[in-house]
Coordinates of C-alpha atoms in Angstrom, one line a residue:
M27 CA 141.2 64.7 65.4
A28 CA 138.3 62.3 65.7
E29 CA 138.3 60.1 68.8
A30 CA 138.5 56.2 69.1
F31 CA 136.4 54.9 71.9
I32 CA 136.8 51.5 73.7
V33 CA 133.0 50.2 74.0
E34 CA 134.0 46.8 75.6
A35 CA 136.8 44.5 76.4
V36 CA 136.6 40.9 77.2
R37 CA 139.0 37.9 77.8
T38 CA 139.0 34.3 78.6
Q39 CA 140.9 32.9 81.6
V40 CA 144.5 32.5 80.9
G41 CA 144.9 28.7 81.2
R42 CA 148.1 27.3 82.2
R43 CA 150.0 25.1 79.8
G44 CA 148.3 21.8 79.9
G45 CA 145.4 23.4 81.6
S46 CA 141.8 24.2 80.8
L47 CA 142.3 25.5 77.3
S48 CA 145.0 23.3 76.1
A49 CA 142.8 20.8 74.2
E50 CA 140.9 23.7 72.6
H51 CA 141.1 24.8 69.2
P52 CA 142.6 28.3 68.6
V53 CA 139.7 29.2 66.2
D54 CA 137.0 28.4 68.9
V55 CA 138.7 30.1 71.6
A56 CA 139.0 33.5 69.4
A57 CA 135.5 32.9 68.2
H58 CA 134.4 32.6 71.9
V59 CA 135.8 36.1 72.8
L60 CA 134.4 37.7 69.6
T61 CA 130.9 36.5 70.2
S62 CA 131.1 37.5 74.0
L63 CA 132.4 40.8 72.8
V64 CA 129.6 41.5 70.4
K65 CA 126.9 40.2 72.9
R66 CA 128.2 42.5 75.8
A67 CA 128.5 45.5 73.5
G68 CA 124.8 44.9 72.4
I69 CA 125.5 45.8 68.9
D70 CA 124.8 44.0 65.5
P71 CA 127.8 42.2 64.3
V72 CA 126.9 43.1 60.7
V73 CA 128.0 46.8 61.2
V74 CA 131.5 45.7 62.1
D75 CA 133.9 47.1 59.5
D76 CA 136.9 44.7 60.3
V77 CA 138.4 42.3 62.7
I78 CA 141.9 42.6 63.6
L79 CA 143.7 39.9 65.7
G80 CA 147.3 39.3 66.9
A81 CA 148.9 36.0 66.9
T82 CA 152.4 34.5 66.5
D83 CA 153.4 31.1 65.1
M84 CA 150.8 31.1 62.6
V85 CA 150.9 27.7 61.8
G86 CA 148.7 24.6 61.9
P87 CA 145.5 25.5 63.9
Q88 CA 146.7 29.4 64.0
A89 CA 147.3 29.6 60.2
G90 CA 144.9 30.7 57.5
D91 CA 144.0 34.2 58.9
I92 CA 142.5 33.1 62.3
A93 CA 140.9 36.3 62.7
R94 CA 138.6 35.8 59.7
L95 CA 138.2 32.1 60.6
A96 CA 137.2 32.8 64.2
W97 CA 134.7 35.5 63.2
L98 CA 133.2 32.7 61.1
A99 CA 133.5 30.0 63.5
G100 CA 131.5 32.2 65.9
G101 CA 128.6 32.1 63.5
L102 CA 129.0 35.9 62.9
P103 CA 128.1 37.6 59.5
E104 CA 130.1 36.8 56.3
N105 CA 130.3 40.3 55.3
V106 CA 132.7 41.2 57.9
P107 CA 136.4 40.7 57.0
G108 CA 139.2 39.8 59.3
V109 CA 143.0 40.1 59.3
T110 CA 145.6 38.5 61.6
I111 CA 149.0 40.6 62.4
D112 CA 152.3 39.8 64.1
R113 CA 154.4 42.2 66.1
Q114 CA 155.3 39.3 68.2
C115 CA 154.6 39.8 72.0
G116 CA 152.8 43.2 70.9
S117 CA 150.6 41.8 68.4
S118 CA 147.3 42.3 70.0
Q119 CA 148.3 45.8 71.4
Q120 CA 149.1 46.8 67.8
A121 CA 145.6 45.3 66.7
V122 CA 144.2 48.0 69.0
H123 CA 146.5 50.6 67.7
F124 CA 145.5 49.7 63.9
A125 CA 141.7 49.8 64.9
A126 CA 141.9 53.0 66.8
Q127 CA 144.1 54.6 63.9
A128 CA 141.1 53.2 61.3
V129 CA 138.5 55.0 63.6
M130 CA 140.4 58.1 63.9
S131 CA 141.0 58.4 60.2
G132 CA 137.4 58.2 59.5
T133 CA 137.8 55.4 57.2
Q134 CA 136.3 53.1 59.7
D135 CA 133.6 53.4 62.5
V136 CA 133.3 49.8 64.2
V137 CA 136.5 47.6 64.6
V138 CA 137.1 44.7 66.7
A139 CA 140.7 44.2 67.9
G140 CA 142.3 41.5 70.1
G141 CA 144.5 38.4 69.9
V142 CA 144.6 34.7 70.6
Q143 CA 147.5 32.2 71.3
L144 CA 147.4 28.7 72.6
M145 CA 150.9 27.9 73.6
S146 CA 149.9 24.4 74.7
V147 CA 148.6 23.7 71.2
V148 CA 151.1 25.5 69.1
P149 CA 154.5 25.5 70.7
M150 CA 156.2 29.0 71.1
N151 CA 158.7 29.3 68.2
I152 CA 157.4 26.5 66.0
A153 CA 157.1 28.9 63.0
W154 CA 161.1 28.8 63.3
S155 CA 161.7 25.1 63.8
A156 CA 159.3 24.5 60.8
G157 CA 161.9 26.2 58.6
R158 CA 164.9 23.8 59.6
D159 CA 164.8 22.0 56.2
L160 CA 164.5 25.3 53.9
V161 CA 167.2 26.8 52.2
H162 CA 167.6 29.2 55.2
P163 CA 166.5 27.7 58.5
D164 CA 165.7 30.8 60.6
P165 CA 165.1 34.6 60.4
Y166 CA 169.0 35.3 61.0
S167 CA 171.5 32.6 59.6
G168 CA 172.4 33.3 56.2
S169 CA 171.2 37.1 55.8
R170 CA 174.1 38.8 54.7
G171 CA 172.3 42.1 55.6
W172 CA 171.8 41.0 59.3
Q173 CA 175.0 39.4 60.0
G174 CA 176.9 42.3 58.4
R175 CA 175.2 44.5 60.9
Y176 CA 174.9 42.6 63.9
G177 CA 177.2 39.4 63.4
A178 CA 176.3 35.8 64.4
Q179 CA 175.8 36.4 68.0
E180 CA 172.8 34.8 69.6
V181 CA 169.6 36.7 69.5
S182 CA 167.0 35.4 71.9
Q183 CA 164.7 36.9 74.6
F184 CA 166.6 34.8 77.1
R185 CA 169.9 36.3 76.3
A186 CA 168.4 39.6 76.4
A187 CA 166.9 39.2 79.8
E188 CA 170.4 38.5 80.9
L189 CA 172.0 41.3 79.3
I190 CA 169.5 43.8 80.7
A191 CA 170.0 42.4 84.2
R192 CA 173.6 43.0 83.7
R193 CA 173.3 46.3 82.3
W194 CA 171.1 47.8 84.7
E195 CA 172.9 45.8 87.8
I196 CA 169.7 44.1 88.7
P197 CA 170.6 41.1 91.2
R198 CA 168.7 37.9 91.2
E199 CA 167.5 38.6 94.6
E200 CA 165.8 41.7 93.6
M201 CA 164.0 40.0 90.4
E202 CA 162.8 37.1 92.7
R203 CA 161.2 39.7 95.3
F204 CA 159.4 41.2 92.1
A205 CA 158.3 38.0 90.9
L206 CA 156.9 37.0 94.2
A207 CA 155.0 40.2 94.5
S208 CA 153.5 39.5 91.1
H209 CA 152.2 36.3 92.3
E210 CA 150.9 37.8 95.4
R211 CA 149.1 40.8 93.7
A212 CA 147.6 38.3 91.2
V213 CA 146.4 35.9 93.9
H214 CA 144.9 38.6 95.8
A215 CA 142.9 39.9 92.9
T216 CA 141.6 36.6 92.2
E217 CA 140.6 35.8 95.7
Q218 CA 138.7 39.3 95.6
G219 CA 137.0 38.5 92.3
W220 CA 138.6 41.5 90.8
F221 CA 139.2 39.7 87.2
E222 CA 135.3 38.1 87.3
R223 CA 134.0 41.1 85.4
E224 CA 136.4 40.9 82.4
I225 CA 136.6 37.2 81.9
E226 CA 134.0 35.0 79.8
A227 CA 135.3 31.6 80.7
F228 CA 135.6 28.9 78.0
G229 CA 136.2 25.1 78.3
A230 CA 136.6 23.4 81.6
G231 CA 138.1 26.5 83.5
S232 CA 136.9 29.7 84.9
R233 CA 139.5 31.5 86.6
D234 CA 143.3 32.2 85.7
E235 CA 145.2 29.3 86.2
C236 CA 149.0 30.5 86.4
P237 CA 149.2 32.5 89.7
R238 CA 151.1 30.2 92.5
P239 CA 149.8 30.9 95.9
S240 CA 152.5 28.5 97.3
T241 CA 155.5 30.2 95.9
S242 CA 158.2 31.7 98.0
L243 CA 161.4 33.2 97.7
E244 CA 163.1 30.0 99.3
R245 CA 161.4 28.0 96.3
M246 CA 162.7 30.5 93.9
A247 CA 166.2 30.3 95.3
T248 CA 166.4 26.7 94.5
L249 CA 165.9 27.2 90.8
N250 CA 168.9 26.7 88.2
P251 CA 169.3 29.6 85.7
L252 CA 168.1 29.3 82.2
T253 CA 171.8 29.9 81.0
E254 CA 174.8 28.7 82.6
G255 CA 176.2 31.6 84.8
G256 CA 173.1 33.5 84.6
S257 CA 170.7 34.9 86.8
I258 CA 167.4 34.7 85.0
T259 CA 165.4 31.5 86.2
A260 CA 161.8 30.3 85.1
A261 CA 160.5 31.8 88.0
L262 CA 161.6 35.4 86.8
S263 CA 159.9 34.5 83.3
S264 CA 156.6 34.9 82.0
Q265 CA 154.7 31.8 82.1
I266 CA 153.7 29.7 78.9
C267 CA 149.9 29.6 78.5
D268 CA 146.7 30.0 76.7
G269 CA 144.1 32.7 76.2
A270 CA 142.4 35.2 74.0
A271 CA 141.1 38.7 74.4
A272 CA 139.1 41.2 72.4
L273 CA 137.9 45.1 72.5
L274 CA 135.5 47.0 70.4
I275 CA 136.7 50.2 69.2
C276 CA 134.3 52.7 67.7
S277 CA 134.0 56.2 66.5
E278 CA 132.0 58.9 68.0
R279 CA 129.5 58.7 65.0
A280 CA 129.2 54.9 65.7
V281 CA 128.6 55.5 69.4
E282 CA 125.7 57.8 68.7
Q283 CA 124.2 55.9 65.9
Y284 CA 124.0 52.6 67.7
G285 CA 123.4 53.8 71.2
L286 CA 126.5 52.6 72.7
R287 CA 128.2 53.5 75.9
P288 CA 131.9 54.2 75.7
R289 CA 134.0 53.1 78.5
A290 CA 137.5 54.8 77.7
R291 CA 139.2 56.6 75.0
V292 CA 142.4 56.0 73.4
H293 CA 144.2 59.0 74.4
A294 CA 147.7 58.3 72.8
M295 CA 149.7 55.7 71.1
S296 CA 153.2 55.0 70.2
V297 CA 155.5 52.3 68.9
R298 CA 159.3 52.5 69.0
G299 CA 162.3 50.4 68.1
D300 CA 165.5 50.1 70.2
D301 CA 168.6 47.6 70.0
P302 CA 167.3 44.3 68.7
V303 CA 169.9 42.3 70.4
Y304 CA 168.9 43.8 73.9
M305 CA 165.5 43.2 72.3
L306 CA 163.5 44.0 75.4
T307 CA 164.3 47.5 76.2
A308 CA 161.8 49.5 73.8
P309 CA 159.2 50.0 76.5
I310 CA 161.6 52.7 77.9
P311 CA 161.6 55.0 74.9
A312 CA 158.0 54.0 73.9
T313 CA 156.8 55.2 77.3
R314 CA 158.6 58.4 77.0
D315 CA 157.3 58.9 73.4
V316 CA 153.6 58.2 74.3
L317 CA 153.6 60.5 77.2
R318 CA 155.1 63.4 75.0
R319 CA 152.3 62.7 72.4
A320 CA 149.6 62.5 75.2
G321 CA 151.1 65.8 76.6
L322 CA 151.1 64.0 80.0
A323 CA 153.7 63.5 82.8
L324 CA 154.6 60.3 84.8
D325 CA 152.6 61.9 87.6
D326 CA 149.2 62.1 85.6
I327 CA 149.2 58.3 85.0
D328 CA 147.0 56.4 87.7
L329 CA 148.0 52.8 86.6
F330 CA 150.9 51.6 84.7
E331 CA 150.9 48.2 83.0
I332 CA 154.4 46.9 81.6
N333 CA 154.3 43.5 80.3
E334 CA 156.5 41.0 82.7
A335 CA 158.1 39.2 79.9
F336 CA 160.9 38.9 82.4
A337 CA 161.6 40.5 85.8
S338 CA 164.6 42.4 84.5
V339 CA 162.5 44.1 81.9
V340 CA 160.3 45.9 84.2
L341 CA 162.8 46.5 86.7
A342 CA 164.9 48.2 84.2
W343 CA 162.0 50.3 83.2
Q344 CA 161.3 51.4 86.6
R345 CA 165.0 52.5 87.1
E346 CA 164.9 54.6 84.0
L347 CA 161.6 56.2 84.7
G348 CA 161.5 56.2 88.4
V349 CA 158.0 54.8 88.9
G350 CA 157.0 53.2 92.1
S351 CA 155.6 50.0 92.5
E352 CA 152.2 51.3 93.9
R353 CA 151.1 52.1 90.4
L354 CA 152.9 49.4 88.4
N355 CA 151.1 46.0 87.8
V356 CA 149.0 46.1 90.6
N357 CA 147.2 43.1 90.1
G358 CA 150.3 41.1 89.0
G359 CA 151.6 40.5 85.6
A360 CA 152.7 38.0 83.1
I361 CA 155.2 36.4 85.4
A362 CA 152.0 35.4 87.6
L363 CA 149.1 35.7 85.1
G364 CA 151.0 34.2 82.0
H365 CA 151.9 35.6 78.7
P366 CA 149.8 34.1 75.8
I367 CA 152.0 36.0 73.3
G368 CA 149.5 37.1 70.6
A369 CA 146.7 37.8 73.1
S370 CA 148.8 39.6 75.9
G371 CA 148.4 43.0 74.8
A372 CA 144.6 42.9 74.4
R373 CA 144.3 40.8 77.7
I374 CA 146.5 43.6 79.5
M375 CA 144.3 46.3 78.1
T376 CA 141.2 44.5 79.1
T377 CA 142.4 44.3 82.9
L378 CA 143.8 47.8 82.8
L379 CA 140.5 49.3 81.6
H380 CA 138.6 47.2 84.4
E381 CA 141.1 48.1 87.1
L382 CA 140.7 51.9 86.2
E383 CA 137.0 51.6 86.6
R384 CA 137.2 49.8 89.8
R385 CA 139.3 52.5 91.2
Q386 CA 137.5 55.1 89.5
A387 CA 141.0 56.3 88.1
R388 CA 141.5 58.3 84.8
F389 CA 144.6 57.6 83.0
G390 CA 146.4 54.1 82.3
L391 CA 149.5 53.5 80.5
Q392 CA 150.3 50.2 79.0
S393 CA 153.7 49.1 77.4
M394 CA 155.3 45.9 76.3
C395 CA 158.5 44.7 74.9
E396 CA 158.5 42.7 71.5
G397 CA 160.9 40.6 69.2
G398 CA 163.0 42.7 67.1
G399 CA 163.7 45.2 69.8
Q400 CA 160.0 47.1 69.5
A401 CA 157.5 48.3 71.8
N402 CA 154.1 49.6 71.8
A403 CA 152.7 52.1 74.1
T404 CA 149.2 53.2 74.8
V405 CA 147.5 55.7 77.1
I406 CA 143.9 55.1 77.6
E407 CA 141.4 57.4 79.5
R408 CA 138.5 56.3 81.4
L409 CA 135.3 57.9 80.7

């Protein structure tokens, strides 16, 4: 089978809600990572076959196929098309999958994949609230098929995080220790300058803004749960934030023709579904499936990145897979670094690639939970 190579990967700083990216236009932020990617790779942008970006809540400034608009706003060639996709939190990881699949199939040779989300500018789930005055106000209410199968019960990420904590018997104190470690690792990585190579700053900021050096178990313990009687608090949840990221995926033919240096290859890919009410558990079967497809065992993986949508999600994954913390989210995760939904998959992969290089390690595995009870999983191999 043909190979798909990661030639370059770049991201903006992750801006906190109301931070350095909060007054910017999403099209301009996405354009910035696209132009930075092309410049870093040293490739003529006219040879790009397609631009695939992930985004959710595609309304207002994130509407109108932001992949195409951002490419044009960056002053890049008009002959290159773009498409925007929504697989919820995994949108930009799926963008990488589509790009790699296009290259592996031989139908394309040079594809840009990434994502953008400015949650300060376009509030989370605004696409849902925009439908309140329509005949059917949201994706579930009034659907005979959905309600016939799942009833009228609440379907939300917050309830799912609580259900997972109960099912896997994960106490609040354990989740708080996990969240604190995420912040400590992210703060340490920032102070050591480990993120600097992957960031092309935009706007008024230059560093990730969400990690909290001053947080503590004592402070976390004072927070009220998000739902009455629950255990999930804001401290145990991914942060609302802003950011964009992009990767250049190329075929072997393109690498040779354009004199490019591949940094990694996409070794295996999977996307799996699970219970949509529990919603956030699919990284467990997706991890198992991608390892099977890769012909690898858990012990073969040097670094794991499992998106910290909520602390309970990652801890349940650990309970099922038996992976220790020393290889998992080693520079912190979304609890500390933030979760700009449409961009997170590409942001995480960019960070994973750079950390594999810093450690001179070989294999990295990434997975993330997604709305509807789905998960993408990817194994990349550093070259």
